[in-house]
Tab-separated table of C-alpha atoms and ligand atoms in Angstrom:
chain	number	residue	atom	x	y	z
A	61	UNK	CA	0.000	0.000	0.000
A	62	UNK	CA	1.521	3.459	-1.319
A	63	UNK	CA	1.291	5.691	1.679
A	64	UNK	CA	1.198	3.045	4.658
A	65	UNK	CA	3.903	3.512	7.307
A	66	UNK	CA	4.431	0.175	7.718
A	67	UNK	CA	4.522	-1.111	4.345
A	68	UNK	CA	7.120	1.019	3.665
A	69	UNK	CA	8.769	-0.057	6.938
A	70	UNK	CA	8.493	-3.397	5.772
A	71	UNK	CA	10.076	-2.466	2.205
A	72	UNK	CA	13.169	-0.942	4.118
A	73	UNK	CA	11.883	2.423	2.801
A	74	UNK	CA	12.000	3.942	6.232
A	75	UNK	CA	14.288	2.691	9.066
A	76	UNK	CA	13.272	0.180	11.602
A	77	UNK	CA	15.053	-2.025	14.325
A	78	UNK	CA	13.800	-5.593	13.333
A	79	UNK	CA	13.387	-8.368	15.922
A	80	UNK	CA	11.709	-11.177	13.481
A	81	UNK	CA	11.294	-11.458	9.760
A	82	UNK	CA	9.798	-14.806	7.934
A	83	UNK	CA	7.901	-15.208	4.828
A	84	UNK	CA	4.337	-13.809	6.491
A	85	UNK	CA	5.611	-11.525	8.670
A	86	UNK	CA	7.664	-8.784	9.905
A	87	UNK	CA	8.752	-7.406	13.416
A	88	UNK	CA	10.005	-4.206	14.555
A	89	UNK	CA	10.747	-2.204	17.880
A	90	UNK	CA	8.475	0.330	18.240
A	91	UNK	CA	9.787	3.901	18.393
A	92	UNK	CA	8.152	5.080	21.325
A	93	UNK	CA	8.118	2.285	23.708
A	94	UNK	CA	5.496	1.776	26.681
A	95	UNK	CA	6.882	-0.783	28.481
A	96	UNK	CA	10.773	-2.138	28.281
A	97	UNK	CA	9.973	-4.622	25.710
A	98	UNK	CA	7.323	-3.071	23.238
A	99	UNK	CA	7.567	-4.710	19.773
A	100	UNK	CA	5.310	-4.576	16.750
A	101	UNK	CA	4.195	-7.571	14.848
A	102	UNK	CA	2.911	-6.693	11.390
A	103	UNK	CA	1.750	-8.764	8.560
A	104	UNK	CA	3.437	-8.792	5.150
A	105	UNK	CA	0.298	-8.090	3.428
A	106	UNK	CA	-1.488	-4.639	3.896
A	107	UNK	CA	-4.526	-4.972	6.006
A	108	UNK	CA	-6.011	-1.972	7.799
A	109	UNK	CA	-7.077	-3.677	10.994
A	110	UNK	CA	-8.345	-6.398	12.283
A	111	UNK	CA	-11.401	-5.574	10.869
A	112	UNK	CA	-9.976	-6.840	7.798
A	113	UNK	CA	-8.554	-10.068	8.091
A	114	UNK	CA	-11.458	-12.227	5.811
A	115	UNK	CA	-8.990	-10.481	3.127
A	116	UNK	CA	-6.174	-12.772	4.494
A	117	UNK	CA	-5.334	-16.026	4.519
A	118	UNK	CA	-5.500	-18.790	7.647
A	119	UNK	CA	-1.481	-19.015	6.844
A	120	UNK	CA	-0.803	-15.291	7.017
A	121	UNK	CA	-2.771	-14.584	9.794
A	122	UNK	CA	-1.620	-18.197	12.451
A	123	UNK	CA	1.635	-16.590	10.869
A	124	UNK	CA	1.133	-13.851	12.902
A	125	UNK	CA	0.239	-15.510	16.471
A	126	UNK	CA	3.389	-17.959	16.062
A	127	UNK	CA	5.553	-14.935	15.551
A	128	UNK	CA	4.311	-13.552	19.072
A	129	UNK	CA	5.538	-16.623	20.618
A	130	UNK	CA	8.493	-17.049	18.893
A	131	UNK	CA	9.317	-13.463	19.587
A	132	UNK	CA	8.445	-13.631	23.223
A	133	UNK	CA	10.877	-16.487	23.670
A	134	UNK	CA	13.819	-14.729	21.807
A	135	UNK	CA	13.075	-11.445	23.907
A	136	UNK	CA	13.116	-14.023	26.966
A	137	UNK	CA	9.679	-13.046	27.987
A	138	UNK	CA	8.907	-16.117	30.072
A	139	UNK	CA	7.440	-14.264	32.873
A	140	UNK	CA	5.056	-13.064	30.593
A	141	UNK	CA	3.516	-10.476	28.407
A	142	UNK	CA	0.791	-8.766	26.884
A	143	UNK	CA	-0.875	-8.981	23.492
A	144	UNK	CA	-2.976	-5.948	21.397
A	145	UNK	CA	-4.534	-4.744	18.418
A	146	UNK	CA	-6.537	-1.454	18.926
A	147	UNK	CA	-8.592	-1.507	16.053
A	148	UNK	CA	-10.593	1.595	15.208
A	149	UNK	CA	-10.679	5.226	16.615
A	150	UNK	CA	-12.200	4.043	19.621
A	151	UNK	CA	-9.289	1.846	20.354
A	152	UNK	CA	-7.057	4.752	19.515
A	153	UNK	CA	-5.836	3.241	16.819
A	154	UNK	CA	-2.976	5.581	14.912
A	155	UNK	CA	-1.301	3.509	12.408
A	156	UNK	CA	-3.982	1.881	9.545
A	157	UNK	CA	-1.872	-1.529	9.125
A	158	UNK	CA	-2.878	-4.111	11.372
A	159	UNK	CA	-0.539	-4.906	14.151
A	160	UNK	CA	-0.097	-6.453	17.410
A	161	UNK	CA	1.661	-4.939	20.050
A	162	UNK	CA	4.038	-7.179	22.464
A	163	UNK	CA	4.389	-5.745	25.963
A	164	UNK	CA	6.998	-6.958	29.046
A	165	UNK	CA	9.472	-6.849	30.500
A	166	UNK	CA	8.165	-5.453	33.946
A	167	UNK	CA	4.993	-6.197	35.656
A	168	UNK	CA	2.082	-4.551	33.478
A	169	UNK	CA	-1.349	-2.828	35.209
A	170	UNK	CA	-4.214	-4.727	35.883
A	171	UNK	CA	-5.987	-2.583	33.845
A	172	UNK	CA	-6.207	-3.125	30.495
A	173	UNK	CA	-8.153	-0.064	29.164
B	495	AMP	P1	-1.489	2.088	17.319
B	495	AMP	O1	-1.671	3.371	18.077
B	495	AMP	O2	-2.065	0.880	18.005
B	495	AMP	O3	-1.949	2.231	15.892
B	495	AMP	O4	0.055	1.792	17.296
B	495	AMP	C1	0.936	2.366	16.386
B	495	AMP	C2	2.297	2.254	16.999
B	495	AMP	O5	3.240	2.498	15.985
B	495	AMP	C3	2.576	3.256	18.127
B	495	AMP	O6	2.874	2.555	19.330
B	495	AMP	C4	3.771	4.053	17.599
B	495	AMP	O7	4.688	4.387	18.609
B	495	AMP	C5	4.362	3.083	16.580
B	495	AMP	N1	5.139	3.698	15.523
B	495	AMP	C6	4.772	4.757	14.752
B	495	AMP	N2	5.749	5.021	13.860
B	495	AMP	C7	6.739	4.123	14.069
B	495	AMP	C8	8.010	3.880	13.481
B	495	AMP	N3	8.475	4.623	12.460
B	495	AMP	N4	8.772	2.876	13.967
B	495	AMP	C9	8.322	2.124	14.986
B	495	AMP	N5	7.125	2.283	15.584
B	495	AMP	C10	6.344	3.275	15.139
């Protein structure tokens, strides 16, 4: 997609720190960091949100969950971590290319909203 941050992320057209790259997916650092460990995993293919994942396939989209585990083992997350996709302007979503944020590396709130 032309003018998607993240596609052109994933095209090397603008600058990222990479954690995790396979055929389905890509993952990145992100650039302002909530939590000690706060990584981005993005599919290859453009998708806006979650709200748009009947336009994927099963294999891109399990592609997706196995990179959060593989990730959270590689960033040694074995005390645990948190999962999300804010999806829509409710859930303050900023960036129109689905994603799912990893957070750890310290003890997160209870609260999740
Ligand atoms: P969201 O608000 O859920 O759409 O999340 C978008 C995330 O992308 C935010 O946490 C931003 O900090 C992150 N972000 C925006 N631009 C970049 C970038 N160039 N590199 C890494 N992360 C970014």
């Amino acid at each position: 997609m032309k003018d998607c941050l993240f596609c052109k992320i994933i095209a090397g057209e603008i600058p990222s720190t990479k954690v995790y790259e396979d055929e389905y997916v890509y993952a990145f650092r992100d650039i302002q960091p909530q939590a000690p460990i706060h990584i981005l995993v993005i599919p290859k293919k453009h998708l806006a949100s979650l709200n748009a994942v009947s336009d994927a396939s099963d294999t891109e989209l399990a592609a997706c969950l196995r990179a959060v585990s593989r990730i959270a083992a590689q960033e040694k997350l074995e005390n645990g971590y948190r999962v999300i996709s804010n999806c829509g302007p409710d859930a303050c979503q900023s960036v129109q290319h689905l994603h799912f944020h990893i957070l750890g590396g310290r003890q997160l709130s209870e609260q999740m909203a």
